[in-house]
Amino acid sequence: AGNLNIGIIDAPEFECDEIEEAVASGLYGSLSPLQTEQVACAQKVASAGSAPDVSRAFYLPVIGASGGVGKSTIAFLSAVCAARLGCKTLLVDLDLQFGDMALYSQVEQAISLNQLVADPCLVEQLEPVPEGFCLVGSCALPEQSDEALNALEQVIEYASGHFDVIVSNGPAFWDDKHMALLERAGKILFVLDQRISSARATQKAFDVCMRCGLAASPFLFLLNKCGRQSQLTYMDVTCATQGAPCKELPDGGRAVGEYLEARQALCLFDEGNDLALELSDLMTEILPGCNVMKGVKQGRRFSRLLFGKKHRKGDK
């Protein structure tokens, strides 16, 4: 009954004491069929938040402190990798106001986060998209973000009983609600690029996390879009983050953006794109109980730009 404040039951004829009594007793005889279904759903949410034997998904948030570092790309491809490893995976777009994760998938219309807040039982009705994972998009309207923000923790907690892995795309603006979610993460992928401004913003954000009491061990910094002509190396980032682990991610080239915008993300894996293969290896390392994927790197195969010619890796 303590979780009834997340908008599951909003029928005007319902009184709060009647709801609590019905959930506590399980007696729905005096309620209409619609009210009975709503109370049953509320009871599921309440039990999921308190039962000690509810399975907990491996929560993998992808966050960053500056724009343009590739958070959305890495979150989306990480969800594809987890699904290809055999994990029942949920991708949640937590960029509540302007998230665009649903635009990368072939699904026609994804359930939005505010719909899931209104009825958490929709989690049980989610079907995998063609990329292999289930998807929850950001709020349909930006002004609905406040309601979703207040219920984030309850929604993730309820969904964790139905999935092996939950991947989330980090917001553009951090809130105490997002910080609370980071506390339950199995691993936190913190994305930055090789700009000095990105490294400085990352250092500030990491210091905030430490002051808020978050442990440093779940953090894994991903230095994205790595190339030879860059301002920073992974050693610079490691020093800036007080020795926290850092991993370089190769620049996947134009193909990454082109395939994602064309809703053909799976082609990146089929053609052996450097970034896709590196994330596949990374997911194999950090997700619990995963075996090494078949068809791992066999040298470096040809990569084809969606609207260009075929190029060999390493050609100048």
XYZ file of C-alpha atoms in Angstrom:
316
model
C 0.000 0.000 0.000
C 2.980 2.284 0.505
C 3.597 2.318 -3.231
C 0.129 3.553 -4.191
C 1.362 7.094 -4.702
C 2.789 6.404 -8.167
C -0.392 6.882 -10.104
C -1.585 3.309 -10.551
C -5.069 3.962 -9.231
C -6.666 7.234 -10.174
C -10.380 6.377 -10.360
C -12.310 9.252 -8.765
C -14.667 6.926 -6.913
C -11.806 5.305 -5.027
C -11.147 6.395 -1.468
C -7.604 5.978 -0.110
C -8.692 3.981 2.958
C -10.763 1.645 0.748
C -7.761 0.997 -1.483
C -5.424 0.271 1.418
C -7.983 -2.013 3.041
C -8.555 -3.915 -0.222
C -4.822 -4.345 -0.856
C -4.184 -5.431 2.727
C -7.048 -7.913 2.919
C -7.226 -9.123 -0.673
C -11.039 -8.876 -0.510
C -12.365 -7.295 -3.691
C -16.020 -8.362 -3.460
C -17.410 -4.846 -3.251
C -15.280 -3.468 -6.103
C -16.034 -3.248 -9.802
C -14.033 -5.437 -12.243
C -11.903 -2.444 -13.305
C -11.223 -1.480 -9.699
C -10.381 -5.084 -8.846
C -7.802 -5.202 -11.637
C -6.274 -1.909 -10.492
C -6.022 -3.029 -6.877
C -4.479 -6.356 -7.925
C -1.850 -4.459 -9.892
C -1.150 -2.225 -6.894
C -0.739 -5.300 -4.717
C 1.823 -6.698 -7.169
C 3.830 -3.480 -7.028
C 3.709 -3.412 -3.242
C 4.814 -7.028 -2.940
C 7.576 -6.568 -5.522
C 9.040 -3.761 -3.473
C 9.035 -5.688 -0.210
C 9.307 -9.409 -0.894
C 12.821 -10.691 -0.113
C 12.768 -13.376 -2.816
C 12.020 -11.096 -5.786
C 14.757 -11.530 -8.380
C 16.758 -8.386 -9.002
C 17.919 -7.542 -12.517
C 21.461 -6.386 -13.161
C 20.990 -2.619 -13.488
C 23.357 -0.952 -15.965
C 22.938 2.837 -16.230
C 24.836 4.679 -18.964
C 25.511 8.235 -17.871
C 27.671 11.220 -18.802
C 28.401 14.760 -17.724
C 28.377 16.479 -21.108
C 26.434 16.270 -24.328
C 27.622 14.681 -27.530
C 29.736 11.943 -25.937
C 27.569 9.087 -27.244
C 25.501 8.024 -24.206
C 22.435 7.135 -26.270
C 24.460 5.167 -28.802
C 26.301 3.158 -26.156
C 23.127 2.496 -24.145
C 21.267 1.262 -27.223
C 24.108 -0.944 -28.479
C 24.735 -2.273 -24.959
C 21.111 -3.422 -24.788
C 21.550 -5.156 -28.161
C 24.699 -6.878 -26.851
C 22.964 -8.050 -23.668
C 20.073 -9.485 -25.686
C 22.508 -11.247 -28.048
C 24.167 -12.800 -24.990
C 20.858 -14.429 -24.079
C 19.801 -12.034 -21.309
C 16.191 -10.911 -21.055
C 16.899 -7.191 -21.410
C 14.949 -3.984 -20.850
C 16.147 -0.622 -22.183
C 14.657 2.430 -20.419
C 15.172 5.944 -21.773
C 15.696 8.140 -18.706
C 16.329 11.276 -20.711
C 12.787 12.095 -19.682
C 12.101 15.216 -21.704
C 14.042 14.828 -24.946
C 15.079 11.183 -25.139
C 15.158 9.648 -28.611
C 16.045 6.004 -27.994
C 12.821 4.800 -29.610
C 13.912 6.420 -32.903
C 16.794 3.916 -33.200
C 14.574 0.840 -33.035
C 12.398 -0.750 -35.684
C 9.423 -0.806 -33.318
C 6.535 1.299 -34.548
C 5.475 2.693 -31.166
C 7.141 2.010 -27.830
C 5.445 2.223 -24.443
C 6.451 5.538 -22.889
C 7.787 5.937 -19.374
C 4.784 7.961 -18.201
C 2.506 5.112 -19.341
C 4.565 2.688 -17.281
C 4.365 5.011 -14.281
C 0.576 5.101 -14.562
C 0.399 1.301 -14.835
C 3.555 -0.642 -13.838
C 1.815 -3.893 -14.802
C 2.502 -2.959 -18.434
C 5.983 -4.352 -17.790
C 4.486 -7.812 -18.070
C 3.095 -6.990 -21.523
C 6.330 -5.711 -23.073
C 7.382 -7.582 -26.203
C 10.956 -7.628 -27.563
C 11.672 -5.239 -30.408
C 13.432 -6.598 -33.527
C 16.790 -5.815 -31.896
C 16.034 -8.425 -29.213
C 15.311 -6.337 -26.101
C 12.220 -4.683 -24.634
C 12.040 -0.924 -24.854
C 10.452 1.819 -22.748
C 10.699 5.238 -24.377
C 10.947 8.618 -22.694
C 7.874 10.645 -21.750
C 5.521 11.333 -24.630
C 5.313 15.005 -23.612
C 8.129 16.960 -21.887
C 5.735 18.391 -19.290
C 4.987 14.859 -18.045
C 8.573 14.347 -16.878
C 8.035 15.471 -13.259
C 5.516 12.718 -12.580
C 7.800 10.099 -14.115
C 10.812 11.410 -12.204
C 9.098 10.933 -8.839
C 8.309 7.292 -9.631
C 11.571 6.181 -11.275
C 12.827 4.080 -8.379
C 9.526 2.198 -7.952
C 9.259 1.488 -11.677
C 12.828 0.159 -11.951
C 12.328 -1.909 -8.822
C 9.150 -3.489 -10.169
C 10.700 -4.144 -13.587
C 13.732 -5.810 -11.994
C 11.575 -8.807 -11.117
C 10.849 -9.477 -14.807
C 14.228 -9.008 -16.528
C 17.817 -10.208 -16.277
C 19.362 -6.886 -17.323
C 17.997 -3.324 -17.262
C 19.950 -0.743 -19.274
C 19.110 2.942 -18.954
C 20.173 5.994 -20.907
C 21.281 8.753 -18.576
C 19.544 12.145 -18.409
C 20.924 15.463 -19.549
C 20.263 16.875 -16.054
C 20.982 14.941 -12.861
C 18.511 14.868 -9.991
C 18.531 13.237 -6.555
C 16.118 10.631 -7.984
C 18.697 9.642 -10.595
C 21.403 9.529 -7.934
C 19.258 7.155 -5.879
C 19.002 4.822 -8.878
C 22.788 4.743 -9.227
C 23.010 3.222 -5.748
C 21.411 -0.022 -6.964
C 23.511 -0.303 -10.148
C 25.604 -3.401 -10.734
C 27.912 -1.385 -12.972
C 27.823 2.280 -14.018
C 29.103 3.150 -17.483
C 30.285 6.764 -17.392
C 30.844 7.994 -20.938
C 33.134 10.842 -21.954
C 35.150 11.734 -25.021
C 38.629 13.111 -25.636
C 37.741 16.777 -25.301
C 39.247 18.573 -22.335
C 35.842 20.097 -21.526
C 34.332 16.600 -21.312
C 37.062 15.432 -18.936
C 36.579 18.451 -16.666
C 32.816 17.962 -16.535
C 33.345 14.271 -15.792
C 35.718 15.064 -12.933
C 33.159 17.435 -11.383
C 30.334 14.924 -11.751
C 32.415 12.114 -10.280
C 33.302 14.290 -7.281
C 29.578 14.942 -6.739
C 28.905 11.189 -6.785
C 31.619 10.592 -4.194
C 30.273 13.364 -1.933
C 26.811 11.799 -2.176
C 28.202 8.560 -0.774
C 28.250 6.449 -3.948
C 30.918 3.752 -4.027
C 33.610 4.168 -6.675
C 33.809 0.465 -7.497
C 30.743 0.249 -9.831
C 32.042 3.077 -12.038
C 33.654 2.188 -15.354
C 34.680 5.180 -17.448
C 34.401 4.736 -21.199
C 36.554 7.013 -23.307
C 34.500 7.096 -26.485
C 35.451 7.951 -30.074
C 39.123 7.288 -29.489
C 41.470 8.269 -32.302
C 45.119 9.087 -32.793
C 44.609 12.827 -33.101
C 43.051 13.612 -29.745
C 43.683 15.809 -26.749
C 43.457 13.157 -24.028
C 44.357 9.510 -23.503
C 42.825 6.991 -21.115
C 45.742 7.638 -18.732
C 44.721 11.297 -18.509
C 41.163 10.271 -17.729
C 42.300 7.768 -15.092
C 44.308 10.476 -13.349
C 41.373 12.904 -13.512
C 39.075 10.330 -11.876
C 41.477 9.415 -9.084
C 42.490 6.049 -10.498
C 39.008 4.767 -11.398
C 38.995 2.131 -14.172
C 38.836 3.504 -17.705
C 38.426 1.732 -21.032
C 38.952 3.088 -24.514
C 36.220 2.616 -27.097
C 37.203 2.843 -30.758
C 35.581 5.311 -33.098
C 32.975 3.349 -35.034
C 32.993 5.896 -37.826
C 30.102 7.289 -39.843
C 28.484 3.866 -40.049
C 27.341 4.036 -36.405
C 25.231 7.151 -36.828
C 23.991 6.154 -40.273
C 22.816 2.703 -39.275
C 21.200 3.923 -36.044
C 19.297 6.684 -37.834
C 18.201 4.137 -40.448
C 17.030 1.803 -37.628
C 19.467 -0.885 -38.726
C 21.640 -1.230 -35.608
C 22.054 -4.982 -36.092
C 24.022 -4.317 -39.288
C 26.825 -2.894 -37.133
C 27.288 -6.324 -35.542
C 26.833 -8.227 -38.798
C 29.532 -6.168 -40.496
C 31.960 -6.267 -37.558
C 31.990 -2.579 -36.679
C 34.802 -1.810 -34.228
C 32.549 -0.119 -31.672
C 29.917 -2.877 -31.793
C 32.518 -5.618 -31.322
C 34.200 -3.763 -28.453
C 30.887 -3.316 -26.642
C 30.103 -7.003 -27.172
C 33.327 -7.913 -25.394
C 32.625 -5.381 -22.654
C 29.138 -6.754 -21.966
C 30.579 -10.265 -21.811
C 32.982 -9.109 -19.111
C 30.607 -7.166 -16.881
C 27.276 -9.006 -17.117
C 27.016 -11.844 -14.593
C 26.827 -15.402 -15.919
C 27.430 -14.539 -19.579
C 29.484 -16.792 -21.802
C 31.722 -15.516 -24.546
C 29.748 -14.745 -27.657
C 30.174 -16.920 -30.688
C 31.775 -15.241 -33.616
C 33.997 -12.908 -31.614
C 36.615 -10.849 -33.323
C 38.178 -12.795 -36.138
C 40.648 -10.151 -37.146
C 38.934 -7.079 -38.470
C 36.465 -7.578 -41.263
C 35.399 -5.149 -43.917
C 33.033 -2.427 -42.801
C 30.578 -0.832 -45.188
C 29.291 2.693 -44.835
C 25.578 2.830 -45.355
C 25.869 5.488 -48.039
C 29.478 5.068 -49.117
C 32.037 2.688 -50.520
C 33.551 -0.321 -48.850
C 36.754 0.425 -46.944
C 39.340 -1.864 -45.423
C 40.268 -1.320 -41.816
C 43.611 0.401 -41.530
C 43.622 1.781 -45.093
C 44.946 5.275 -45.353
